Short mmCIF file of C-alpha atoms in Angstrom, two decimals:
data_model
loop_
_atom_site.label_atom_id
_atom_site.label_comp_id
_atom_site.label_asym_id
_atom_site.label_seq_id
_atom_site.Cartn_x
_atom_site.Cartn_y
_atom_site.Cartn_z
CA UNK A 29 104.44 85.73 124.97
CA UNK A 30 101.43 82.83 126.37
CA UNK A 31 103.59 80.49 124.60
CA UNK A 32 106.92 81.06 125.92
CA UNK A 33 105.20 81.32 129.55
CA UNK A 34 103.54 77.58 129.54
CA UNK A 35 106.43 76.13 127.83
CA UNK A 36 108.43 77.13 131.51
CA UNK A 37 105.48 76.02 133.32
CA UNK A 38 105.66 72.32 131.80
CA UNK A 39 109.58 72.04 132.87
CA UNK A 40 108.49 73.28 136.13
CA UNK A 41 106.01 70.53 137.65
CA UNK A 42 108.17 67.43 138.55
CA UNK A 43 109.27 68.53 141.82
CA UNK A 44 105.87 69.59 143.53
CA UNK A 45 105.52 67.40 146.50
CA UNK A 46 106.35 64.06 145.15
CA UNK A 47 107.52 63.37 149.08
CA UNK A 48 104.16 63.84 150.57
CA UNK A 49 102.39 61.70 148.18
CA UNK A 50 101.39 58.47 148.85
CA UNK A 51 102.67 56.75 145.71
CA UNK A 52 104.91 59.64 144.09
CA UNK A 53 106.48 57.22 141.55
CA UNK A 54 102.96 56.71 139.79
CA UNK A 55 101.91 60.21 140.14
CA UNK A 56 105.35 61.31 138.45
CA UNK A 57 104.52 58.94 136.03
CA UNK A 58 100.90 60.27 134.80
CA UNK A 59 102.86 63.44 134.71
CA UNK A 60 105.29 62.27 132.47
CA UNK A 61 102.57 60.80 130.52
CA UNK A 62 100.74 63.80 130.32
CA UNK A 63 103.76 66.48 129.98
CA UNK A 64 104.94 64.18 126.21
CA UNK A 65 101.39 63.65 125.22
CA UNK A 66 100.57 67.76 125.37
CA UNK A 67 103.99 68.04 123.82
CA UNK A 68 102.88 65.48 120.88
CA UNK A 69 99.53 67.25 120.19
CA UNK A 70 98.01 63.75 121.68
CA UNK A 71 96.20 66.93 124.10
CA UNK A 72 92.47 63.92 124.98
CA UNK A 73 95.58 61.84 126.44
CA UNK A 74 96.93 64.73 128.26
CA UNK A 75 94.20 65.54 129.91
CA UNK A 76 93.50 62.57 131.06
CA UNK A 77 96.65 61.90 132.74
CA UNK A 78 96.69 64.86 134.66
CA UNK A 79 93.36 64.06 135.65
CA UNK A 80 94.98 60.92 137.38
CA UNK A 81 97.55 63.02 138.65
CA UNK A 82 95.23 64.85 140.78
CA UNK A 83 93.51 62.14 142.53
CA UNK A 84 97.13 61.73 144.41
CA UNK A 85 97.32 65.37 144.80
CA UNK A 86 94.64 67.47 143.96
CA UNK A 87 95.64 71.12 145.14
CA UNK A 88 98.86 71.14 142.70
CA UNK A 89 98.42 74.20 141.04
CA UNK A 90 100.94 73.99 137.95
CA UNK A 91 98.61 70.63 136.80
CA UNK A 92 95.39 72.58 136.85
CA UNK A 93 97.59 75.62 134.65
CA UNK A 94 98.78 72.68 132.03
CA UNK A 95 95.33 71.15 131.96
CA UNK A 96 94.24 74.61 131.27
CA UNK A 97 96.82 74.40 128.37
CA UNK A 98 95.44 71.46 127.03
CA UNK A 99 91.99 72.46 127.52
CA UNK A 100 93.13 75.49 125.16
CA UNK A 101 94.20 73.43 122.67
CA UNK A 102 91.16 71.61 122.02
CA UNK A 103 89.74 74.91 121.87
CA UNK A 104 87.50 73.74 124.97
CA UNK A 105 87.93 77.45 126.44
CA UNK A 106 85.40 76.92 129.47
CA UNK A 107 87.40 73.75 131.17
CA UNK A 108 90.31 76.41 129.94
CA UNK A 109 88.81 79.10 131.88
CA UNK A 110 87.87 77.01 134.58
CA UNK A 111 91.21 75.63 135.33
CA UNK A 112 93.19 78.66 134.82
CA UNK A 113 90.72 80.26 137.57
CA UNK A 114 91.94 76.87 139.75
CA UNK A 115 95.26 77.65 139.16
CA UNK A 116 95.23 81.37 140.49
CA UNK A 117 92.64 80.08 143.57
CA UNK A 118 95.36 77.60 144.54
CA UNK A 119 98.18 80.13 143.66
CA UNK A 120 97.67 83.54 143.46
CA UNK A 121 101.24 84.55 142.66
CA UNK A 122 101.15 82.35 139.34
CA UNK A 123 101.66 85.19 136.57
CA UNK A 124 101.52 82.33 133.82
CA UNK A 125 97.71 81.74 134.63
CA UNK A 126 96.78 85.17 134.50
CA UNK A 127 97.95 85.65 131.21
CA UNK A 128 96.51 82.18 130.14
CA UNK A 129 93.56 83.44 131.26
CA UNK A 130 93.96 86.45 129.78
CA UNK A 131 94.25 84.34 126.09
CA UNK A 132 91.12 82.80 126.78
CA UNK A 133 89.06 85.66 127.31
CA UNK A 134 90.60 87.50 124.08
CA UNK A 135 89.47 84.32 122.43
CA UNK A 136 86.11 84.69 123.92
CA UNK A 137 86.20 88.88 123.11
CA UNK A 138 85.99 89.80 126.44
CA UNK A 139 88.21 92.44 126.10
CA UNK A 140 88.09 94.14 129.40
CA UNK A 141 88.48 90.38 130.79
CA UNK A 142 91.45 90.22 129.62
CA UNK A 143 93.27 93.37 129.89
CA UNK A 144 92.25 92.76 133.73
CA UNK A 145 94.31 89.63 134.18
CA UNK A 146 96.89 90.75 131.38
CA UNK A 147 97.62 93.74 133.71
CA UNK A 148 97.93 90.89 136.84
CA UNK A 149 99.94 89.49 134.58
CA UNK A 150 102.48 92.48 134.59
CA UNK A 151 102.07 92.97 138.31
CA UNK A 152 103.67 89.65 138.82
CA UNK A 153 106.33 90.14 136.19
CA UNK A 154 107.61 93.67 135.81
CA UNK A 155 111.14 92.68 133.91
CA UNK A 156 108.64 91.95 130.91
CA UNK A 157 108.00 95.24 128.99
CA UNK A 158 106.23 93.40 126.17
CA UNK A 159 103.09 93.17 128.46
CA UNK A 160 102.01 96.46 127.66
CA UNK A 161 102.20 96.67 123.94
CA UNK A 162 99.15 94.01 124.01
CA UNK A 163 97.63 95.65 127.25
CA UNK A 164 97.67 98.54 124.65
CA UNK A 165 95.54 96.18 122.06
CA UNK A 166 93.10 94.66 124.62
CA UNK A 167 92.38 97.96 125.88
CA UNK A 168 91.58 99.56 122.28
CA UNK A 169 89.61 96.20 121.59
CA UNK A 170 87.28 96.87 124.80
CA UNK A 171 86.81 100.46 123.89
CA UNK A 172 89.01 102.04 126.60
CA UNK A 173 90.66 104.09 124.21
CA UNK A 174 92.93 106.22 127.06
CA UNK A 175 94.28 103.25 129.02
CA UNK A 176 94.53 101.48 125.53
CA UNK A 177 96.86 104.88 124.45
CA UNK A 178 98.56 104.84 127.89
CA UNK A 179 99.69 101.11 127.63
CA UNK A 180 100.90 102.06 124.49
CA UNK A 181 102.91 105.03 125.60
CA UNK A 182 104.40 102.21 127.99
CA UNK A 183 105.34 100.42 125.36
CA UNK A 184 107.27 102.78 123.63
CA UNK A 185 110.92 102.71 125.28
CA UNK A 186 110.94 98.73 125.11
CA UNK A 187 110.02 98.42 121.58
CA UNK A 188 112.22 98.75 118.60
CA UNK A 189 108.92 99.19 116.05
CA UNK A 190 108.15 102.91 117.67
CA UNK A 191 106.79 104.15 114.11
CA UNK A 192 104.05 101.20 113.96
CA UNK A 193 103.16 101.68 117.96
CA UNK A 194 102.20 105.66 116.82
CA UNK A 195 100.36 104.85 114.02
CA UNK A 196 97.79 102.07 116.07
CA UNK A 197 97.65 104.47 118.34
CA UNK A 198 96.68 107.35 115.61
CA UNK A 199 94.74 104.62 114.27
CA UNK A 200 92.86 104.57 117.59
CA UNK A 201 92.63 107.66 118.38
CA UNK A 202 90.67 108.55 114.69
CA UNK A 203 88.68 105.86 115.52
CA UNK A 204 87.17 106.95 118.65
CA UNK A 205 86.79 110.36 116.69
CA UNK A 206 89.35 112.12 118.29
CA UNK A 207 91.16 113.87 115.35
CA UNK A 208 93.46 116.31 117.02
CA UNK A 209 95.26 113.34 119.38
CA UNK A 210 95.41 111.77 115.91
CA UNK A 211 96.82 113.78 113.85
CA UNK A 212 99.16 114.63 116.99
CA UNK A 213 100.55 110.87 117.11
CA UNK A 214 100.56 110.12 113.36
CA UNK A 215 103.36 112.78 113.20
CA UNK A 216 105.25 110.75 115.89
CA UNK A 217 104.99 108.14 113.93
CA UNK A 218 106.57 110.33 110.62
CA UNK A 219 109.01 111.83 113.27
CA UNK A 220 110.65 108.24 114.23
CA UNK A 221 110.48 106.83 110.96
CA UNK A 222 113.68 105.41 110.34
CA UNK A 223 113.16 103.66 107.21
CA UNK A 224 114.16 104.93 104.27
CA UNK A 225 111.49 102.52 102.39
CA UNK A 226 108.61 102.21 104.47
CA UNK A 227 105.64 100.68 103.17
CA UNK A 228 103.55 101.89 105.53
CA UNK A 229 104.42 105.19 105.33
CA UNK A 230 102.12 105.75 102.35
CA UNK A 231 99.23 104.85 104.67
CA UNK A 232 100.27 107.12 107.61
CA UNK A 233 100.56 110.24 105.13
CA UNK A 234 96.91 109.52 103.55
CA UNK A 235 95.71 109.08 107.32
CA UNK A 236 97.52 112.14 108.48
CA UNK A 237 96.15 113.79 105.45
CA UNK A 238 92.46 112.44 105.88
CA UNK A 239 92.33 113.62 109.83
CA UNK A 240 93.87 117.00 109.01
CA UNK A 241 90.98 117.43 106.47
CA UNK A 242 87.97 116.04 108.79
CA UNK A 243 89.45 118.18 111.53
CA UNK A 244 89.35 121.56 109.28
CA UNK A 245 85.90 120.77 107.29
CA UNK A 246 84.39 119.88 110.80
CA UNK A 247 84.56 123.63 111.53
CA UNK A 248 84.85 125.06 107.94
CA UNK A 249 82.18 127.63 107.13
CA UNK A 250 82.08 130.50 104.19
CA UNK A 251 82.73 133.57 105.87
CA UNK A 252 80.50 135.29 102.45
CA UNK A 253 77.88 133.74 101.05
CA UNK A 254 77.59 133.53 96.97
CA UNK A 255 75.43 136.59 96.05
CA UNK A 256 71.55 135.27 95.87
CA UNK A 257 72.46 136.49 91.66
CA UNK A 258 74.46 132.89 91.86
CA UNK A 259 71.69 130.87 93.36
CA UNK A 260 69.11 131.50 91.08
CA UNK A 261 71.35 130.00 87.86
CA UNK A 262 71.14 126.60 90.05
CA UNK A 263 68.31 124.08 88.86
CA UNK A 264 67.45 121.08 87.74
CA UNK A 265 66.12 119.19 84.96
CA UNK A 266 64.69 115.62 86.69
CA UNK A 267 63.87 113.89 89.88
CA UNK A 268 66.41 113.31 92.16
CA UNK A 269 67.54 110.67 94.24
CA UNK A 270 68.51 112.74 97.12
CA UNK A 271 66.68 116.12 98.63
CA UNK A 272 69.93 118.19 99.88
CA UNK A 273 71.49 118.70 96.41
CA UNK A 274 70.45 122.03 96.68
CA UNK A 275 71.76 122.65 100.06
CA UNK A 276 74.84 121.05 99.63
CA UNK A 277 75.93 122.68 96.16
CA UNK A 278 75.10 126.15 97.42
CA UNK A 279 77.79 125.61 100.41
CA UNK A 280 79.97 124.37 97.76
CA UNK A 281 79.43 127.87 95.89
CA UNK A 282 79.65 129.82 98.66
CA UNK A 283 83.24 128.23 99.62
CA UNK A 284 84.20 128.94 96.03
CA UNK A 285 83.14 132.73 96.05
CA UNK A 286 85.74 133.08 99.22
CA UNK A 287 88.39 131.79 97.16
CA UNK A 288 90.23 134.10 94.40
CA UNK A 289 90.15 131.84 91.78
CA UNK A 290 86.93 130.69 92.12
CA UNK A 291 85.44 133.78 92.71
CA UNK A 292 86.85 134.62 89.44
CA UNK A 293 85.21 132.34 87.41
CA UNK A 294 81.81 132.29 89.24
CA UNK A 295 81.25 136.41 88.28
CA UNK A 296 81.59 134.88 84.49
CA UNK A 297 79.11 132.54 85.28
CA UNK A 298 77.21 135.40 86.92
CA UNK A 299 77.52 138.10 84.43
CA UNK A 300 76.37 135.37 81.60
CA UNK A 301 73.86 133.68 83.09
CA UNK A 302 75.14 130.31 82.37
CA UNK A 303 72.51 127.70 83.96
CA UNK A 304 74.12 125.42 87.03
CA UNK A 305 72.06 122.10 86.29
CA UNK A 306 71.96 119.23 88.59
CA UNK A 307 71.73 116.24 87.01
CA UNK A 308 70.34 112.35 87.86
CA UNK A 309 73.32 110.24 87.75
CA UNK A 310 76.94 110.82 87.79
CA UNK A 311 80.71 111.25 86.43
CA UNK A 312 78.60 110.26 82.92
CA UNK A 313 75.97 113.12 83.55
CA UNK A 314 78.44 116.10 84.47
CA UNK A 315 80.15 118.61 81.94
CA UNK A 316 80.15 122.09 80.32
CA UNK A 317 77.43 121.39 77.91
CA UNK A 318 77.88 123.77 74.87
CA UNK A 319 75.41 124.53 71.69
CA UNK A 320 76.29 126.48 69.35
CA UNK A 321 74.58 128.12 66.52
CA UNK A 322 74.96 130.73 63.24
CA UNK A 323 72.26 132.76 62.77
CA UNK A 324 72.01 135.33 59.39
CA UNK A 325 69.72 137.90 58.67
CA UNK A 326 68.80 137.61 54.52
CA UNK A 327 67.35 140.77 52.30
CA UNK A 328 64.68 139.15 49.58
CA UNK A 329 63.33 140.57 46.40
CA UNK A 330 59.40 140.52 46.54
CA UNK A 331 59.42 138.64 49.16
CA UNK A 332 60.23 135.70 47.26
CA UNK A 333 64.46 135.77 46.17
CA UNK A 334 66.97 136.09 48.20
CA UNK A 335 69.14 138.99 47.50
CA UNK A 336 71.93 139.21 49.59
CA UNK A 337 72.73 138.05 53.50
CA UNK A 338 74.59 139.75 56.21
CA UNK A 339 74.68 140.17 59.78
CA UNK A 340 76.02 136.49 60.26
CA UNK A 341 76.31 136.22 64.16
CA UNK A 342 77.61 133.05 66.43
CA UNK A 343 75.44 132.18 69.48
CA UNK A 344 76.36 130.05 72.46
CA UNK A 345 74.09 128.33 74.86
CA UNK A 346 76.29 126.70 77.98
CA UNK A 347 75.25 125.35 80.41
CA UNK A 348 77.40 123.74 83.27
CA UNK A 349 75.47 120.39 84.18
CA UNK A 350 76.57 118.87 87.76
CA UNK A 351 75.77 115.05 88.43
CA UNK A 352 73.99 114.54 92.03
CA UNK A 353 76.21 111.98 92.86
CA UNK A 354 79.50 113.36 92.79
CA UNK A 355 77.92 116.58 94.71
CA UNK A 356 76.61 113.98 97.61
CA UNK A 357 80.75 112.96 98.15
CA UNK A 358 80.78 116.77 99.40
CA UNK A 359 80.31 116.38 103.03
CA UNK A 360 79.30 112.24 103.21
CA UNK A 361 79.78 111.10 106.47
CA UNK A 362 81.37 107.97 104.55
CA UNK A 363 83.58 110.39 102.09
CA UNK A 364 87.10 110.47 102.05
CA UNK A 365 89.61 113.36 101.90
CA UNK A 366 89.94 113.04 98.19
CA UNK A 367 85.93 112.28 97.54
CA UNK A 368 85.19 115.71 98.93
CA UNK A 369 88.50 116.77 96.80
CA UNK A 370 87.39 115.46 93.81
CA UNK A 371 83.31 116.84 94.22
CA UNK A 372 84.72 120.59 94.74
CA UNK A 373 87.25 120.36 91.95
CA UNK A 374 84.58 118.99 89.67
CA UNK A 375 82.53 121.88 90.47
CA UNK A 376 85.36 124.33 89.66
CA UNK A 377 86.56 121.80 86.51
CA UNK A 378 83.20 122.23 84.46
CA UNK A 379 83.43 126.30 85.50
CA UNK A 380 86.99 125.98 84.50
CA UNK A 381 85.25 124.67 80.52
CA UNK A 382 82.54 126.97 80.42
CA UNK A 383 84.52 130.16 80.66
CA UNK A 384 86.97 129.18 78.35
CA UNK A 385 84.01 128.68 75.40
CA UNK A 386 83.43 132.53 76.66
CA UNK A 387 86.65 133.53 75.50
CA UNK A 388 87.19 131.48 72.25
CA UNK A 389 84.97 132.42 69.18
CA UNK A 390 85.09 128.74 68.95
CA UNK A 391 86.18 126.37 71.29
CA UNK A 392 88.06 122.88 70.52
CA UNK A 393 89.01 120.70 74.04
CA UNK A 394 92.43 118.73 74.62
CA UNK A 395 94.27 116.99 76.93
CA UNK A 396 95.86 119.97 77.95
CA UNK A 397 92.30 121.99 79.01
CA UNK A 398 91.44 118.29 81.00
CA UNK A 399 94.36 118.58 82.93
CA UNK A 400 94.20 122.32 83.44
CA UNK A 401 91.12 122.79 84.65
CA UNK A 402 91.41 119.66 86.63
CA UNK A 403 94.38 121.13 88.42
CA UNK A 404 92.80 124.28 88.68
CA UNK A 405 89.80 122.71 90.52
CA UNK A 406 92.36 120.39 92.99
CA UNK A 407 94.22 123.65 93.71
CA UNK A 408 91.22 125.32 94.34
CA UNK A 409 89.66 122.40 96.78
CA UNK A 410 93.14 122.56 98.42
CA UNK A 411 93.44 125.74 99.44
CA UNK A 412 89.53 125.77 100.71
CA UNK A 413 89.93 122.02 102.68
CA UNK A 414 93.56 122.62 103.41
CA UNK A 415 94.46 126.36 103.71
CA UNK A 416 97.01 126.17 100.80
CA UNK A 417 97.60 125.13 97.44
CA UNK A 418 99.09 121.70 96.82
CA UNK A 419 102.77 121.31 97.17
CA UNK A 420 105.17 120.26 93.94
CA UNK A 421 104.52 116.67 95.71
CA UNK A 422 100.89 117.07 95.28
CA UNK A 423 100.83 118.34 92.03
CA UNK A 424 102.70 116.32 90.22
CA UNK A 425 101.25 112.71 91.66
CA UNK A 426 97.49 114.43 91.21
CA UNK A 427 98.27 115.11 87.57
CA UNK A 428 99.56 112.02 86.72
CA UNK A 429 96.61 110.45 88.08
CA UNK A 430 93.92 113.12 86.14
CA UNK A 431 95.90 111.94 82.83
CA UNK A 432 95.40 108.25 83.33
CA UNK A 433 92.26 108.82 84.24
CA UNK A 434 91.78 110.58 81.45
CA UNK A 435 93.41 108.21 79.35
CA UNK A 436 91.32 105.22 80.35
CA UNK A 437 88.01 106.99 78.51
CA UNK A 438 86.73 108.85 75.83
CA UNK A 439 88.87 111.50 76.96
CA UNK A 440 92.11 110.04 75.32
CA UNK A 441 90.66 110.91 71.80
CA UNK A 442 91.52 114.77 72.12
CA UNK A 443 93.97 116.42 70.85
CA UNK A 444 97.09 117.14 73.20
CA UNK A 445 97.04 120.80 72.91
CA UNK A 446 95.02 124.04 72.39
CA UNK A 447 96.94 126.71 74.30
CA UNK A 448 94.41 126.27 76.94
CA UNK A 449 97.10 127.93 79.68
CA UNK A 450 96.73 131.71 77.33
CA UNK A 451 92.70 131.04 77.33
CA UNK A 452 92.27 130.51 80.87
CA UNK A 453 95.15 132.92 81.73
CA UNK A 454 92.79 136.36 80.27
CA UNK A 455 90.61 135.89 83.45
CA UNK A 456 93.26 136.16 85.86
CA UNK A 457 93.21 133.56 87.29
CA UNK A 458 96.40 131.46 89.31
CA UNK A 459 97.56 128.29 87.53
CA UNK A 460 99.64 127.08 90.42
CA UNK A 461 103.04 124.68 89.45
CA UNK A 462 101.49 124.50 86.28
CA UNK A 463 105.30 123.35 85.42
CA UNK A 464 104.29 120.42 86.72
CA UNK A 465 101.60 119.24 84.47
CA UNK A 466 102.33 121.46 81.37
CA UNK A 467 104.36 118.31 79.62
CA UNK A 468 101.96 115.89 79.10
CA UNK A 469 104.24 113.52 77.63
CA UNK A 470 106.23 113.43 80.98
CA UNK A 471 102.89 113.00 82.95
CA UNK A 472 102.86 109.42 80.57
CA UNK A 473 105.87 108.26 82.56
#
């Protein structure tokens, strides 16, 4: 837009008052001079010449503009400033040094600065609709996040790129913390989308996504806490880095008791006092721990030989150990949507393992139980952070990521199968579009 502006200024200065100089000739001449040298780049000679220009006339206002321009290019922004603030003394009608003026102050980041003069700018020129797509920017820049929005909304009619305009102003409003105005123009930007292959459309659905979240966690509170039976199976078994572990994985049980599924699984934990361990360290640190052992009971002759044994009986000893780190992503200020996902499906994921070695007289993990629980726990997390399960969509793109994962550790040794779903299916508990992850070899693809 500057560009275009000065360009029209340079074809403009020839005529100023050549007749009431008194050698017009020489003065048209350093203006000549000085017009092909800021055209060349040559912008030292420039100056100069206009510089000799105004000793024959010194209140011309388009020469102090175009030394302005030169100024500009030398990146010399205060002679800029300075002769931009010439120009509009001289001329205050001249839209082309307000929004000059306006460049230099972006370039200097004063924001507010500039949207001033930009907005003089418009004034002064109100067949140019363009203005107030960057009055939009400067505003958002200094902070002013409502006449930053309401340039914006100006903006809208003239400009062809509606779905981007929505989602800097979603961007903005998320920003300033304002998740509701957000979420409310990130779906304008969805509702104008025109393109059948965006690529920013993948953003706009994970920011859409990540403000509906924040808006519903910033209010989310168990309506029933976990019975105090719950609470005492939580400890530890080291130091810690951090002193709300505690705090924040009894929320996270709580929000599980409110949910069906989760509920389910915790009165297992419950009824078998299976220890909840929180553990120094991470990802490496967390699982459904599992010892088991034979005992028999053996009848001996005198004490001495062994006559016979019976009573052989299989013991378990589970525990379901939870790493500190992936329970901090609950709740970080500086967590995403899917970090406070993934900590609440982890929870219900290593649940998910330990009732299952409840069931089976002896238990033998797969690919299959991975994914299962996995999906179990995102369900789960969903329907807590987002009031429903995930859709088909979900599902299917958050099991193909669980099996790569998977696939990328010591995971990918399993097995495939070990008809996990009629395991996990005894407790009663909802395995929702488990069509869509049941075929592992399609989740490959």
């Amino acid at each position: 837009m500057n560009k275009i502006k000065l360009i029209i200024c340079f074809l403009m200065f020839f005529a100023f008052n050549s007749a009431a100089l008194a050698n017009p000739q020489q003065y048209n001449n350093y203006l000549q001079k000085a017009y092909t040298s800021l055209k060349n780049g040559n912008y030292q000679a420039a100056i100069q010449n206009y510089k000799n220009a105004l000793k024959f006339y010194s209140n011309d206002a388009d020469i102090y503009n175009n030394l302005g321009v030169a100024y500009s290019k030398i990146n010399d922004l205060n002679n800029a400033e300075l002769n931009y603030k010439k120009t509009i003394q001289l001329e205050p009608s001249n839209a082309f040094a307000y929004s000059n003026l306006s460049g230099i102050y972006e370039k200097k980041q004063k924001y507010t600065e500039a949207a001033k003069n930009l907005e003089n700018y418009a004034k002064l020129t109100p067949s140019d609709k363009d203005v107030y797509y960057h009055l939009g920017y400067l505003y958002s820049k200094a902070g002013n996040k409502e006449l930053s929005l309401k340039n914006y909304e100006k903006s809208i009619p003239f400009t062809a790129d509606k779905f981007n305009t929505y989602c800097v102003m979603g961007d903005n409003c998320k920003k300033a913390g304002d998740l509701d105005k957000a979420i409310f123009y990130y779906k304008k930007a969805l509702s104008v989308n025109n393109k059948q292959e965006n690529e920013n459309l993948p953003y706009v659905l994970q920011e859409l996504k990540e403000c509906q979240f924040k808006s519903r966690t910033a209010n989310i509170n168990p309506v029933i806490k976990a019975p105090a039976a719950l609470y005492n199976l939580v400890r530890t078994n080291s130091v810690l880095k951090y002193s709300d572990n505690f705090d924040k994985l009894y929320e996270m049980l709580d929000l599980l008791w409110n949910d069906d599924d989760g509920r389910i699984l915790l009165n297992e934990i419950i009824r078998h006092k299976i220890p909840i361990q929180i553990a120094f360290g991470g990802k490496d640190q967390t699982n459904a721990y599992i010892e088991e052992t034979t005992t028999q009971k053996t009848i001996m002759v005198g004490g001495v030989l062994p006559l016979y044994t019976f009573g052989t009986q299989q013991e378990k000893d589970i525990t379901v150990n939870l790493g500190e780190d992936i329970i901090q992503k609950y709740k970080n200020p500086k967590s995403s949507y899917h970090d406070n996902m993934y900590a609440l499906m982890t929870v219900m994921h290593e649940l998910g393992h330990a009732v299952s070695c409840l069931i089976e007289d002896t238990h033998k993990n797969s690919l299959e139980e991975e994914v299962t629980v996995s999906m179990i726990g995102y369900n789960t997390a969903s329907k807590i952070f987002m009031g429903r399960p995930l859709t088909t969509a979900e599902s299917i793109q958050t099991a193909k990521n669980t099996y790569k994962a998977l696939m990328s550790d010591e995971h990918k040794n399993l097995p495939l199968y070990n008809n996990y779903k009629n395991t996990i299916s005894k407790t009663g508990i909802n395995l929702y579009n488990y069509d869509t992850y049941t075929d592992l070899y399609k989740l490959q693809q």
